[in-house]
mmCIF file of C-alpha atoms and ligand atoms in Angstrom:
data_model
loop_
_atom_site.group_PDB
_atom_site.id
_atom_site.type_symbol
_atom_site.label_atom_id
_atom_site.label_comp_id
_atom_site.label_asym_id
_atom_site.label_seq_id
_atom_site.Cartn_x
_atom_site.Cartn_y
_atom_site.Cartn_z
ATOM 1 C CA MET A 130 -4.494 -0.829 -79.438
ATOM 2 C CA ILE A 131 -4.865 -1.454 -75.719
ATOM 3 C CA VAL A 132 -1.129 -1.551 -75.394
ATOM 4 C CA LYS A 133 -0.873 1.871 -77.080
ATOM 5 C CA ILE A 134 -3.475 3.399 -74.778
ATOM 6 C CA MET A 135 -1.694 1.896 -71.795
ATOM 7 C CA MET A 136 1.671 3.294 -72.819
ATOM 8 C CA ALA A 137 0.139 6.733 -73.465
ATOM 9 C CA LEU A 138 -1.594 6.679 -70.055
ATOM 10 C CA GLY A 139 1.567 5.560 -68.319
ATOM 11 C CA LEU A 140 3.506 8.296 -70.030
ATOM 12 C CA VAL A 141 1.029 11.004 -69.068
ATOM 13 C CA LEU A 142 1.003 9.941 -65.467
ATOM 14 C CA PHE A 143 4.750 9.465 -65.181
ATOM 15 C CA GLY A 144 5.425 12.749 -66.958
ATOM 16 C CA PHE A 145 2.982 14.681 -64.838
ATOM 17 C CA TYR A 146 4.258 13.335 -61.489
ATOM 18 C CA LEU A 147 7.911 13.633 -62.396
ATOM 19 C CA GLY A 148 7.432 17.141 -63.740
ATOM 20 C CA TYR A 149 5.458 18.406 -60.765
ATOM 21 C CA PHE A 150 7.661 16.743 -58.227
ATOM 22 C CA ILE A 151 10.860 18.158 -59.810
ATOM 23 C CA LEU A 152 9.340 21.619 -60.000
ATOM 24 C CA MET A 153 8.193 21.457 -56.326
ATOM 25 C CA ARG A 154 11.511 20.106 -55.158
ATOM 26 C CA HIS A 155 13.281 22.951 -56.919
ATOM 27 C CA LYS A 156 10.906 25.488 -55.375
ATOM 28 C CA ALA A 157 11.126 23.849 -51.950
ATOM 29 C CA LYS A 158 14.897 24.212 -52.011
ATOM 30 C CA GLY A 159 14.462 27.928 -52.626
ATOM 31 C CA TRP A 160 11.974 28.290 -49.753
ATOM 32 C CA LYS A 161 12.599 31.217 -47.427
ATOM 33 C CA PRO A 162 10.549 32.359 -44.454
ATOM 34 C CA LEU A 163 8.133 35.175 -45.405
ATOM 35 C CA HIS A 164 9.038 37.188 -42.356
ATOM 36 C CA ALA A 165 11.984 38.684 -40.565
ATOM 37 C CA SER A 166 12.946 37.066 -37.299
ATOM 38 C CA GLY A 167 12.113 38.975 -34.145
ATOM 39 C CA ASP A 168 9.436 39.463 -31.592
ATOM 40 C CA PHE A 169 5.821 39.487 -32.827
ATOM 41 C CA THR A 170 3.235 38.535 -30.278
ATOM 42 C CA PRO A 171 -0.315 39.666 -31.274
ATOM 43 C CA SER A 172 -3.294 38.419 -29.275
ATOM 44 C CA VAL A 173 -4.267 34.877 -30.141
ATOM 45 C CA SER A 174 -7.265 32.601 -29.650
ATOM 46 C CA ILE A 175 -6.367 28.921 -29.562
ATOM 47 C CA VAL A 176 -9.339 26.775 -30.470
ATOM 48 C CA VAL A 177 -9.434 23.103 -29.445
ATOM 49 C CA PRO A 178 -12.388 21.118 -30.816
ATOM 50 C CA THR A 179 -13.261 18.022 -28.801
ATOM 51 C CA TYR A 180 -15.469 15.043 -29.167
ATOM 52 C CA ASN A 181 -14.859 12.148 -26.661
ATOM 53 C CA GLU A 182 -11.271 13.108 -25.799
ATOM 54 C CA GLU A 183 -11.036 12.105 -22.156
ATOM 55 C CA ASP A 184 -7.758 10.273 -22.797
ATOM 56 C CA MET A 185 -5.783 13.268 -24.058
ATOM 57 C CA ILE A 186 -7.524 16.532 -23.319
ATOM 58 C CA ILE A 187 -5.638 17.306 -20.111
ATOM 59 C CA HIS A 188 -2.345 16.430 -21.684
ATOM 60 C CA LYS A 189 -3.233 18.805 -24.544
ATOM 61 C CA LEU A 190 -4.105 21.718 -22.223
ATOM 62 C CA LYS A 191 -0.953 21.249 -20.174
ATOM 63 C CA ASN A 192 1.022 21.263 -23.386
ATOM 64 C CA LEU A 193 -0.615 24.567 -24.381
ATOM 65 C CA MET A 194 0.255 26.080 -21.004
ATOM 66 C CA GLU A 195 3.940 25.414 -21.656
ATOM 67 C CA GLN A 196 4.078 27.728 -24.655
ATOM 68 C CA ASP A 197 6.715 30.342 -24.747
ATOM 69 C CA TYR A 198 4.302 33.233 -25.431
ATOM 70 C CA PRO A 199 3.067 36.137 -23.266
ATOM 71 C CA SER A 200 0.177 34.576 -21.370
ATOM 72 C CA ASN A 201 -1.915 37.764 -21.312
ATOM 73 C CA GLU A 202 -2.119 37.583 -25.091
ATOM 74 C CA VAL A 203 -3.458 33.997 -25.120
ATOM 75 C CA GLU A 204 -6.932 32.654 -24.687
ATOM 76 C CA VAL A 205 -7.833 28.986 -25.108
ATOM 77 C CA ILE A 206 -11.332 27.997 -26.150
ATOM 78 C CA VAL A 207 -12.344 24.372 -26.044
ATOM 79 C CA ILE A 208 -15.463 23.696 -28.090
ATOM 80 C CA ASP A 209 -17.054 20.394 -27.168
ATOM 81 C CA SER A 210 -19.770 18.777 -29.245
ATOM 82 C CA ALA A 211 -21.788 16.823 -26.669
ATOM 83 C CA SER A 212 -19.019 14.339 -25.698
ATOM 84 C CA GLU A 213 -20.423 11.197 -24.093
ATOM 85 C CA ASP A 214 -17.298 10.332 -22.102
ATOM 86 C CA GLY A 215 -15.631 12.140 -19.256
ATOM 87 C CA THR A 216 -14.222 15.003 -21.383
ATOM 88 C CA VAL A 217 -16.505 17.698 -20.009
ATOM 89 C CA GLU A 218 -16.134 16.705 -16.363
ATOM 90 C CA LEU A 219 -12.348 16.680 -16.703
ATOM 91 C CA LEU A 220 -12.446 20.132 -18.365
ATOM 92 C CA VAL A 221 -14.727 21.675 -15.748
ATOM 93 C CA ARG A 222 -12.446 20.468 -12.938
ATOM 94 C CA PHE A 223 -9.300 21.610 -14.798
ATOM 95 C CA ILE A 224 -10.767 25.091 -15.416
ATOM 96 C CA LYS A 225 -11.663 25.466 -11.756
ATOM 97 C CA ASP A 226 -8.127 24.618 -10.564
ATOM 98 C CA ILE A 227 -6.176 26.451 -13.178
ATOM 99 C CA ARG A 228 -4.230 29.689 -12.768
ATOM 100 C CA GLY A 229 -2.451 31.796 -15.307
ATOM 101 C CA LEU A 230 -4.312 30.700 -18.434
ATOM 102 C CA LYS A 231 -7.430 32.198 -19.928
ATOM 103 C CA LEU A 232 -9.409 29.049 -20.609
ATOM 104 C CA ARG A 233 -13.026 28.690 -21.613
ATOM 105 C CA LEU A 234 -15.263 25.803 -22.439
ATOM 106 C CA ILE A 235 -18.142 26.069 -24.893
ATOM 107 C CA ARG A 236 -20.551 23.212 -24.982
ATOM 108 C CA GLU A 237 -22.720 22.297 -27.946
ATOM 109 C CA SER A 238 -25.821 20.368 -27.024
ATOM 110 C CA GLU A 239 -25.615 18.256 -30.145
ATOM 111 C CA ARG A 240 -22.800 16.890 -32.278
ATOM 112 C CA LYS A 241 -23.004 18.247 -35.783
ATOM 113 C CA GLY A 242 -19.340 17.725 -36.724
ATOM 114 C CA LYS A 243 -16.053 19.569 -36.499
ATOM 115 C CA ALA A 244 -16.804 22.084 -39.253
ATOM 116 C CA SER A 245 -20.034 23.162 -37.560
ATOM 117 C CA ALA A 246 -18.214 23.440 -34.196
ATOM 118 C CA LEU A 247 -15.518 25.650 -35.731
ATOM 119 C CA ASN A 248 -18.188 27.951 -37.239
ATOM 120 C CA ASN A 249 -19.829 28.225 -33.828
ATOM 121 C CA VAL A 250 -16.679 29.057 -31.970
ATOM 122 C CA LEU A 251 -15.603 31.925 -34.222
ATOM 123 C CA LYS A 252 -17.918 34.467 -32.625
ATOM 124 C CA HIS A 253 -16.277 33.737 -29.249
ATOM 125 C CA CYS A 254 -12.730 34.393 -30.515
ATOM 126 C CA SER A 255 -11.216 37.785 -29.689
ATOM 127 C CA GLY A 256 -7.594 37.191 -30.699
ATOM 128 C CA GLU A 257 -6.221 38.818 -33.779
ATOM 129 C CA ILE A 258 -4.944 35.440 -34.827
ATOM 130 C CA VAL A 259 -6.994 32.187 -34.462
ATOM 131 C CA ILE A 260 -5.099 28.954 -34.072
ATOM 132 C CA ILE A 261 -6.982 25.688 -34.528
ATOM 133 C CA THR A 262 -5.413 22.551 -33.116
ATOM 134 C CA ASP A 263 -6.457 18.913 -32.577
ATOM 135 C CA VAL A 264 -6.363 17.272 -29.202
ATOM 136 C CA ASP A 265 -4.044 14.506 -30.450
ATOM 137 C CA ALA A 266 -1.367 16.955 -31.683
ATOM 138 C CA THR A 267 1.340 18.002 -29.260
ATOM 139 C CA TRP A 268 3.335 21.212 -29.777
ATOM 140 C CA GLU A 269 6.915 22.266 -29.193
ATOM 141 C CA LYS A 270 7.406 25.088 -26.730
ATOM 142 C CA ASP A 271 7.988 27.593 -29.489
ATOM 143 C CA THR A 272 5.363 26.341 -31.944
ATOM 144 C CA LEU A 273 2.883 29.168 -31.192
ATOM 145 C CA LYS A 274 5.521 31.863 -31.492
ATOM 146 C CA LYS A 275 6.805 30.453 -34.741
ATOM 147 C CA ILE A 276 3.477 29.992 -36.439
ATOM 148 C CA VAL A 277 2.281 33.420 -35.399
ATOM 149 C CA LEU A 278 5.478 35.127 -36.619
ATOM 150 C CA ASN A 279 4.390 34.484 -40.236
ATOM 151 C CA PHE A 280 1.613 37.068 -39.736
ATOM 152 C CA SER A 281 4.084 39.862 -39.361
ATOM 153 C CA ASN A 282 3.978 39.742 -43.161
ATOM 154 C CA PRO A 283 0.703 41.464 -44.095
ATOM 155 C CA ASN A 284 0.202 39.283 -47.192
ATOM 156 C CA VAL A 285 -0.030 36.099 -45.131
ATOM 157 C CA GLY A 286 -3.603 35.034 -44.300
ATOM 158 C CA ALA A 287 -3.215 31.427 -43.197
ATOM 159 C CA VAL A 288 -0.373 29.175 -42.030
ATOM 160 C CA THR A 289 -0.125 25.511 -41.274
ATOM 161 C CA GLY A 290 2.658 23.613 -39.435
ATOM 162 C CA ARG A 291 4.712 20.523 -39.925
ATOM 163 C CA GLN A 292 3.725 17.152 -38.588
ATOM 164 C CA ILE A 293 6.426 15.019 -36.950
ATOM 165 C CA LEU A 294 5.362 11.390 -36.593
ATOM 166 C CA LEU A 295 5.950 9.929 -33.152
ATOM 167 C CA ASN A 296 5.817 6.360 -34.419
ATOM 168 C CA PRO A 297 7.356 6.351 -37.918
ATOM 169 C CA ASP A 298 8.706 2.800 -37.617
ATOM 170 C CA GLN A 299 6.089 1.159 -35.489
ATOM 171 C CA SER A 300 4.550 -0.915 -38.307
ATOM 172 C CA LEU A 301 4.349 -1.215 -42.050
ATOM 173 C CA ALA A 302 1.377 1.139 -42.119
ATOM 174 C CA THR A 303 3.275 3.890 -40.245
ATOM 175 C CA LYS A 304 6.303 3.367 -42.527
ATOM 176 C CA VAL A 305 4.079 3.936 -45.577
ATOM 177 C CA GLU A 306 2.781 7.047 -43.837
ATOM 178 C CA LYS A 307 6.374 8.242 -43.209
ATOM 179 C CA THR A 308 7.238 8.035 -46.895
ATOM 180 C CA TYR A 309 3.927 9.719 -47.851
ATOM 181 C CA ARG A 310 4.744 12.496 -45.424
ATOM 182 C CA SER A 311 8.204 13.114 -46.872
ATOM 183 C CA VAL A 312 6.631 13.700 -50.297
ATOM 184 C CA PHE A 313 3.796 15.715 -48.745
ATOM 185 C CA GLU A 314 6.346 18.044 -47.167
ATOM 186 C CA VAL A 315 8.210 18.698 -50.446
ATOM 187 C CA LEU A 316 4.899 19.539 -52.165
ATOM 188 C CA ARG A 317 3.620 21.827 -49.384
ATOM 189 C CA LEU A 318 6.889 23.674 -49.177
ATOM 190 C CA GLY A 319 7.259 24.004 -52.929
ATOM 191 C CA GLU A 320 3.686 25.223 -53.335
ATOM 192 C CA SER A 321 4.129 27.716 -50.527
ATOM 193 C CA SER A 322 7.259 28.972 -52.123
ATOM 194 C CA LEU A 323 5.562 29.299 -55.546
ATOM 195 C CA ASP A 324 2.359 30.882 -54.189
ATOM 196 C CA SER A 325 0.159 29.056 -51.675
ATOM 197 C CA THR A 326 -0.765 25.496 -50.782
ATOM 198 C CA PRO A 327 -4.381 24.293 -50.845
ATOM 199 C CA ILE A 328 -3.681 21.463 -48.501
ATOM 200 C CA PHE A 329 -3.415 22.201 -44.764
ATOM 201 C CA ASN A 330 -2.537 20.123 -41.727
ATOM 202 C CA GLY A 331 -5.708 20.195 -39.622
ATOM 203 C CA PRO A 332 -3.896 19.501 -36.284
ATOM 204 C CA LEU A 333 -2.125 22.890 -36.436
ATOM 205 C CA MET A 334 -3.230 25.898 -38.449
ATOM 206 C CA ALA A 335 -3.491 29.625 -37.928
ATOM 207 C CA PHE A 336 -5.612 32.363 -39.532
ATOM 208 C CA ARG A 337 -6.249 36.056 -39.319
ATOM 209 C CA LEU A 338 -9.599 36.375 -37.472
ATOM 210 C CA ASP A 339 -10.875 39.089 -39.812
ATOM 211 C CA LEU A 340 -10.482 36.799 -42.837
ATOM 212 C CA LEU A 341 -12.343 33.817 -41.380
ATOM 213 C CA GLU A 342 -15.849 33.018 -42.603
ATOM 214 C CA PRO A 343 -18.079 30.071 -41.823
ATOM 215 C CA ILE A 344 -17.387 26.940 -43.856
ATOM 216 C CA SER A 345 -19.843 24.358 -45.120
ATOM 217 C CA GLU A 346 -21.321 22.422 -42.234
ATOM 218 C CA ASP A 347 -20.778 19.109 -44.010
ATOM 219 C CA SER A 348 -17.170 19.896 -44.782
ATOM 220 C CA ILE A 349 -14.791 17.033 -44.000
ATOM 221 C CA ALA A 350 -11.594 18.865 -44.915
ATOM 222 C CA ASP A 351 -12.202 21.978 -42.816
ATOM 223 C CA ASP A 352 -8.427 22.622 -42.880
ATOM 224 C CA SER A 353 -7.998 22.790 -46.630
ATOM 225 C CA GLN A 354 -11.310 24.551 -47.129
ATOM 226 C CA LEU A 355 -10.148 27.431 -44.931
ATOM 227 C CA ALA A 356 -6.799 27.537 -46.738
ATOM 228 C CA VAL A 357 -8.363 27.780 -50.192
ATOM 229 C CA LYS A 358 -10.984 30.385 -49.042
ATOM 230 C CA ILE A 359 -8.234 32.637 -47.703
ATOM 231 C CA ARG A 360 -6.103 32.279 -50.840
ATOM 232 C CA LYS A 361 -9.191 33.288 -52.841
ATOM 233 C CA LYS A 362 -9.395 36.465 -50.857
ATOM 234 C CA GLY A 363 -5.932 37.418 -52.122
ATOM 235 C CA PHE A 364 -3.864 36.347 -49.111
ATOM 236 C CA LYS A 365 -1.207 33.670 -48.953
ATOM 237 C CA SER A 366 -1.969 30.273 -47.385
ATOM 238 C CA VAL A 367 1.329 28.722 -46.556
ATOM 239 C CA TYR A 368 3.170 25.870 -44.882
ATOM 240 C CA ASP A 369 5.822 26.709 -42.316
ATOM 241 C CA PRO A 370 8.188 23.805 -41.651
ATOM 242 C CA CYS A 371 9.583 25.513 -38.548
ATOM 243 C CA ALA A 372 6.263 25.366 -36.644
ATOM 244 C CA VAL A 373 6.039 21.704 -35.660
ATOM 245 C CA PHE A 374 3.582 19.395 -33.878
ATOM 246 C CA TYR A 375 3.873 15.730 -32.907
ATOM 247 C CA GLU A 376 1.298 13.127 -33.765
ATOM 248 C CA CYS A 377 0.928 9.362 -33.965
ATOM 249 C CA ALA A 378 -0.111 7.663 -37.159
ATOM 250 C CA PRO A 379 -2.548 4.727 -37.023
ATOM 251 C CA SER A 380 -0.426 1.547 -36.721
ATOM 252 C CA SER A 381 -2.821 -0.817 -38.464
ATOM 253 C CA PHE A 382 -3.749 -0.668 -42.128
ATOM 254 C CA GLU A 383 -7.406 -0.910 -41.119
ATOM 255 C CA SER A 384 -7.404 2.283 -39.020
ATOM 256 C CA ARG A 385 -5.152 3.956 -41.524
ATOM 257 C CA PHE A 386 -7.544 3.189 -44.278
ATOM 258 C CA ILE A 387 -10.542 4.583 -42.339
ATOM 259 C CA GLN A 388 -8.695 7.805 -41.600
ATOM 260 C CA LYS A 389 -7.251 8.180 -45.069
ATOM 261 C CA VAL A 390 -10.465 7.476 -46.974
ATOM 262 C CA ARG A 391 -12.243 10.092 -44.851
ATOM 263 C CA ARG A 392 -9.525 12.695 -45.433
ATOM 264 C CA GLY A 393 -9.406 11.771 -49.133
ATOM 265 C CA GLN A 394 -13.131 12.220 -49.419
ATOM 266 C CA GLY A 395 -12.811 15.611 -47.739
ATOM 267 C CA LEU A 396 -10.222 16.799 -50.272
ATOM 268 C CA ILE A 397 -12.226 15.529 -53.239
ATOM 269 C CA GLN A 398 -15.317 17.324 -51.910
ATOM 270 C CA LEU A 399 -13.240 20.515 -51.617
ATOM 271 C CA PHE A 400 -11.678 20.247 -55.089
ATOM 272 C CA PHE A 401 -15.103 19.796 -56.674
ATOM 273 C CA ARG A 402 -16.678 22.631 -54.774
ATOM 274 C CA GLU A 403 -13.877 25.053 -55.519
ATOM 275 C CA ARG A 404 -13.463 24.045 -59.180
ATOM 276 C CA GLU A 405 -13.869 27.661 -60.285
ATOM 277 C CA VAL A 406 -10.226 28.125 -59.197
ATOM 278 C CA LEU A 407 -9.120 25.662 -61.872
ATOM 279 C CA PHE A 408 -7.003 27.445 -64.471
ATOM 280 C CA ASN A 409 -8.346 30.787 -63.186
ATOM 281 C CA SER A 410 -5.554 33.247 -63.837
ATOM 282 C CA SER A 411 -6.896 35.814 -61.377
ATOM 283 C CA TYR A 412 -5.479 33.503 -58.703
ATOM 284 C CA LYS A 413 -2.064 33.636 -60.396
ATOM 285 C CA LYS A 414 0.061 30.475 -60.074
ATOM 286 C CA PHE A 415 -2.266 29.088 -57.456
ATOM 287 C CA GLY A 416 -5.058 29.024 -60.049
ATOM 288 C CA THR A 417 -3.001 28.068 -63.076
ATOM 289 C CA ILE A 418 -0.528 25.498 -61.665
ATOM 290 C CA ILE A 419 -0.976 24.453 -58.076
ATOM 291 C CA PHE A 420 -4.752 23.965 -57.828
ATOM 292 C CA PRO A 421 -5.014 22.115 -61.209
ATOM 293 C CA ALA A 422 -2.142 19.884 -60.255
ATOM 294 C CA GLU A 423 -3.677 18.974 -56.890
ATOM 295 C CA PHE A 424 -7.052 18.489 -58.561
ATOM 296 C CA PHE A 425 -5.405 16.127 -61.041
ATOM 297 C CA MET A 426 -3.649 14.170 -58.249
ATOM 298 C CA HIS A 427 -6.717 13.791 -56.125
ATOM 299 C CA VAL A 428 -9.539 13.432 -58.613
ATOM 300 C CA VAL A 429 -8.301 12.441 -62.089
ATOM 301 C CA SER A 430 -5.135 10.485 -61.413
ATOM 302 C CA PRO A 431 -6.668 7.752 -59.206
ATOM 303 C CA VAL A 432 -9.029 6.851 -62.039
ATOM 304 C CA LEU A 433 -6.199 6.869 -64.603
ATOM 305 C CA VAL A 434 -3.953 4.798 -62.329
ATOM 306 C CA PHE A 435 -6.762 2.292 -61.899
ATOM 307 C CA ALA A 436 -7.339 2.078 -65.727
ATOM 308 C CA PHE A 437 -3.590 1.729 -66.249
ATOM 309 C CA SER A 438 -3.320 -1.065 -63.666
ATOM 310 C CA ILE A 439 -6.172 -2.991 -65.277
ATOM 311 C CA GLN A 440 -4.622 -2.655 -68.726
ATOM 312 C CA PHE A 441 -1.214 -3.582 -67.301
ATOM 313 C CA LEU A 442 -2.524 -6.794 -65.809
ATOM 314 C CA TYR A 443 -4.461 -7.603 -68.990
ATOM 315 C CA SER A 444 -1.350 -7.054 -71.129
ATOM 316 C CA LEU A 445 0.654 -9.322 -68.846
ATOM 317 C CA PHE A 446 -1.743 -12.116 -69.481
ATOM 318 C CA MET A 447 -1.684 -11.630 -73.268
ATOM 319 C CA VAL A 448 1.862 -12.986 -73.248
ATOM 320 C CA ASN A 449 2.901 -10.929 -76.189
ATOM 321 C CA PRO A 450 6.704 -10.529 -76.470
ATOM 322 C CA TYR A 451 6.294 -7.046 -77.886
ATOM 323 C CA VAL A 452 4.404 -5.998 -74.768
ATOM 324 C CA PHE A 453 6.957 -7.534 -72.472
ATOM 325 C CA VAL A 454 9.859 -5.750 -74.125
ATOM 326 C CA ASN A 455 8.015 -2.424 -73.935
ATOM 327 C CA LEU A 456 7.092 -2.969 -70.314
ATOM 328 C CA ALA A 457 10.610 -3.928 -69.396
ATOM 329 C CA ILE A 458 12.001 -0.831 -71.059
ATOM 330 C CA ALA A 459 9.377 1.413 -69.367
ATOM 331 C CA SER A 460 10.070 -0.096 -65.965
ATOM 332 C CA GLY A 461 13.781 0.266 -66.519
ATOM 333 C CA VAL A 462 13.418 3.950 -67.271
ATOM 334 C CA PHE A 463 11.118 4.379 -64.281
ATOM 335 C CA PHE A 464 13.572 2.835 -61.876
ATOM 336 C CA ILE A 465 16.611 4.600 -63.278
ATOM 337 C CA VAL A 466 14.888 7.999 -62.961
ATOM 338 C CA LEU A 467 13.777 7.372 -59.366
ATOM 339 C CA THR A 468 17.290 6.106 -58.468
ATOM 340 C CA LEU A 469 18.853 9.195 -60.013
ATOM 341 C CA MET A 470 16.543 11.324 -57.909
ATOM 342 C CA LYS A 471 17.821 9.460 -54.826
ATOM 343 C CA LEU A 472 14.373 8.275 -53.831
ATOM 344 C CA ASP A 473 13.626 5.196 -51.883
ATOM 345 C CA ILE A 474 12.015 3.444 -54.872
ATOM 346 C CA ILE A 475 10.032 0.734 -53.080
ATOM 347 C CA GLY A 476 8.800 3.060 -50.330
ATOM 348 C CA PHE A 477 7.978 5.782 -52.790
ATOM 349 C CA PHE A 478 6.145 3.483 -55.194
ATOM 350 C CA SER A 479 4.130 1.619 -52.513
ATOM 351 C CA SER A 480 3.169 4.849 -50.851
ATOM 352 C CA PHE A 481 2.036 6.224 -54.230
ATOM 353 C CA LEU A 482 -0.060 3.153 -55.005
ATOM 354 C CA ASP A 483 -1.445 3.210 -51.456
ATOM 355 C CA SER A 484 -2.579 6.824 -51.698
ATOM 356 C CA GLN A 485 -4.013 6.405 -55.190
ATOM 357 C CA PHE A 486 -5.942 3.374 -54.066
ATOM 358 C CA VAL A 487 -7.294 5.244 -51.055
ATOM 359 C CA LEU A 488 -8.330 8.149 -53.259
ATOM 360 C CA LEU A 489 -10.099 5.814 -55.656
ATOM 361 C CA VAL A 490 -12.119 4.410 -52.759
ATOM 362 C CA SER A 491 -12.733 7.967 -51.532
ATOM 363 C CA LEU A 492 -14.037 8.958 -54.971
ATOM 364 C CA VAL A 493 -16.534 6.073 -54.824
ATOM 365 C CA TYR A 494 -17.591 7.129 -51.322
ATOM 366 C CA TYR A 495 -17.947 10.693 -52.443
ATOM 367 C CA ALA A 496 -19.965 9.724 -55.515
ATOM 368 C CA SER A 497 -22.217 7.558 -53.364
ATOM 369 C CA GLY A 498 -23.099 10.697 -51.381
ATOM 370 C CA LYS A 499 -22.278 9.297 -47.924
ATOM 371 C CA SER A 500 -20.872 12.140 -45.891
ATOM 372 C CA GLN A 501 -18.451 11.514 -43.077
ATOM 373 C CA HIS A 502 -18.502 14.934 -41.432
ATOM 374 C CA LYS A 503 -19.309 13.256 -38.134
ATOM 375 C CA TRP A 504 -16.455 10.796 -38.106
ATOM 376 C CA MET A 505 -15.308 7.919 -36.035
ATOM 377 C CA LYS A 506 -12.429 8.555 -33.709
ATOM 378 C CA ILE A 507 -9.257 6.520 -34.291
ATOM 379 C CA SER A 508 -8.476 5.329 -30.788
ATOM 380 C CA GLU A 509 -5.239 3.679 -31.802
ATOM 381 C CA VAL A 510 -3.447 7.028 -32.148
ATOM 382 C CA ARG A 511 -4.412 8.033 -28.627
ATOM 383 C CA GLU A 512 -3.309 4.824 -26.980
ATOM 384 C CA LEU A 513 0.305 5.786 -26.811
ATOM 385 C CA TRP A 514 -0.690 8.730 -24.584
ATOM 386 C CA LYS A 515 -2.884 6.577 -22.495
ATOM 387 C CA LYS A 516 0.061 4.268 -21.911
ATOM 388 C CA GLU A 517 2.345 7.136 -20.942
ATOM 389 C CA ASN A 518 -0.245 8.635 -18.612
ATOM 390 C CA GLN A 519 -0.700 5.231 -17.001
ATOM 391 C CA MET A 520 3.058 5.045 -16.472
ATOM 392 C CA THR A 521 3.203 8.420 -14.684
ATOM 393 C CA ARG A 522 0.192 7.513 -12.557
ATOM 394 C CA ASP A 523 1.905 4.256 -11.573
ATOM 395 C CA LEU A 524 5.039 6.045 -10.393
HETATM 396 P P1 GDP B 615 -8.090 12.673 -37.572
HETATM 397 O O1 GDP B 615 -6.788 13.150 -37.002
HETATM 398 O O2 GDP B 615 -8.299 13.141 -38.998
HETATM 399 O O3 GDP B 615 -8.312 11.207 -37.395
HETATM 400 O O4 GDP B 615 -9.272 13.399 -36.728
HETATM 401 P P2 GDP B 615 -9.510 13.348 -35.136
HETATM 402 O O5 GDP B 615 -10.519 12.270 -34.840
HETATM 403 O O6 GDP B 615 -8.210 13.344 -34.450
HETATM 404 O O7 GDP B 615 -10.242 14.768 -34.910
HETATM 405 C C1 GDP B 615 -9.533 16.001 -34.976
HETATM 406 C C2 GDP B 615 -10.033 16.895 -33.848
HETATM 407 O O8 GDP B 615 -11.446 17.239 -34.039
HETATM 408 C C3 GDP B 615 -9.955 16.235 -32.469
HETATM 409 O O9 GDP B 615 -9.523 17.196 -31.543
HETATM 410 C C4 GDP B 615 -11.388 15.757 -32.210
HETATM 411 O O10 GDP B 615 -11.719 15.698 -30.839
HETATM 412 C C5 GDP B 615 -12.171 16.845 -32.877
HETATM 413 N N1 GDP B 615 -13.518 16.470 -33.339
HETATM 414 C C6 GDP B 615 -13.899 15.431 -34.081
HETATM 415 N N2 GDP B 615 -15.224 15.411 -34.287
HETATM 416 C C7 GDP B 615 -15.706 16.509 -33.694
HETATM 417 C C8 GDP B 615 -16.996 17.146 -33.480
HETATM 418 O O11 GDP B 615 -18.050 16.562 -33.975
HETATM 419 N N3 GDP B 615 -17.105 18.232 -32.750
HETATM 420 C C9 GDP B 615 -15.982 18.838 -32.186
HETATM 421 N N4 GDP B 615 -16.189 19.960 -31.469
HETATM 422 N N5 GDP B 615 -14.753 18.367 -32.340
HETATM 423 C C10 GDP B 615 -14.619 17.208 -33.077
HETATM 424 MN MN1 MN B 616 -6.179 13.220 -35.118
#
């Protein structure tokens, strides 16, 4: 009996992932930009939320100043939530000395979290397009231009960019992240091509100001919450692989785990809150295919994978030749299919198990009611910059 349930579970999971991945890969191959090329430079407000960012904030602002975009159309607003380090002093000094960039600092007297800070800053934004970007994300010169160009299409309401890892081979943890990212990219691109993606990259995203509304103050996945809200208003929320930003991944499994569980918890919170989108045909393919698939991957599948793993281990210990033969056949099929799809089997599989495990823990966290909307900074990913800055200072 147990063996039959296990086989059925395995089949459902394998069938679902294979089917969705093949569909998305097909759609991703057919991806085309939603806009014509050309000049499109509406006014923009770039929002930079900060909490204890003394290591990187100046690097970030200098990077923003190097954008290839008409400077009279750009304003930068830093919203700081009561940083306890030197962030504010650095900013005040920088603003005093700076020429050629409209730069403002808004200070909150208390830290309520990033979502709350983003809600607060909206009333200060005057650009037609609002770009939100993290301090630890560095842009290319043309990133702003490229992300904004999407809005020349009136149906586009929200856009997110592509992350390029600065340290893909630094450690085993960053290698796992690299594989995860390659799958992430296919899914985001496929979903954007099919309709819209509910999952955004927080370090770089852009919205039409007139579509933005306050989000829940306890939101942990502010990025994806905004994306889903805008899709619900009938506009597209898409991923643009041409607009890139650079970021470091945590190099230790410990930091990675902390960051991933928090992000996982944020997505689970979002999928539960927005469950009315599930199979809702008024949202077209976003409601009938994409949202249900992502809901399954983040909420249902981790529990099924866990049940499957327990049963798998149990069957192994039963030492039943029938079970062994079946398992051997199933694993054979699994490996052949992945090889045929030209996937790095070990990387793919370990990254899958890693993300499902993280989501299972996130589910437990979510169920326990502990919110992480005021999260711990991962210093590791900022150390690379600290080192580089030290080097230039030493010169
Ligand atoms: P991670 O990349 O998911 O690990 O998140 P980060 O710790 O890098 O945070 C993303 C951005 O949000 C960074 O620019 C942080 O400085 C900023 N941030 C985090 N918490 C707060 C907060 O409570 N208030 C404000 N204003 N910004 C915050
Ligand atoms: Mn970050």
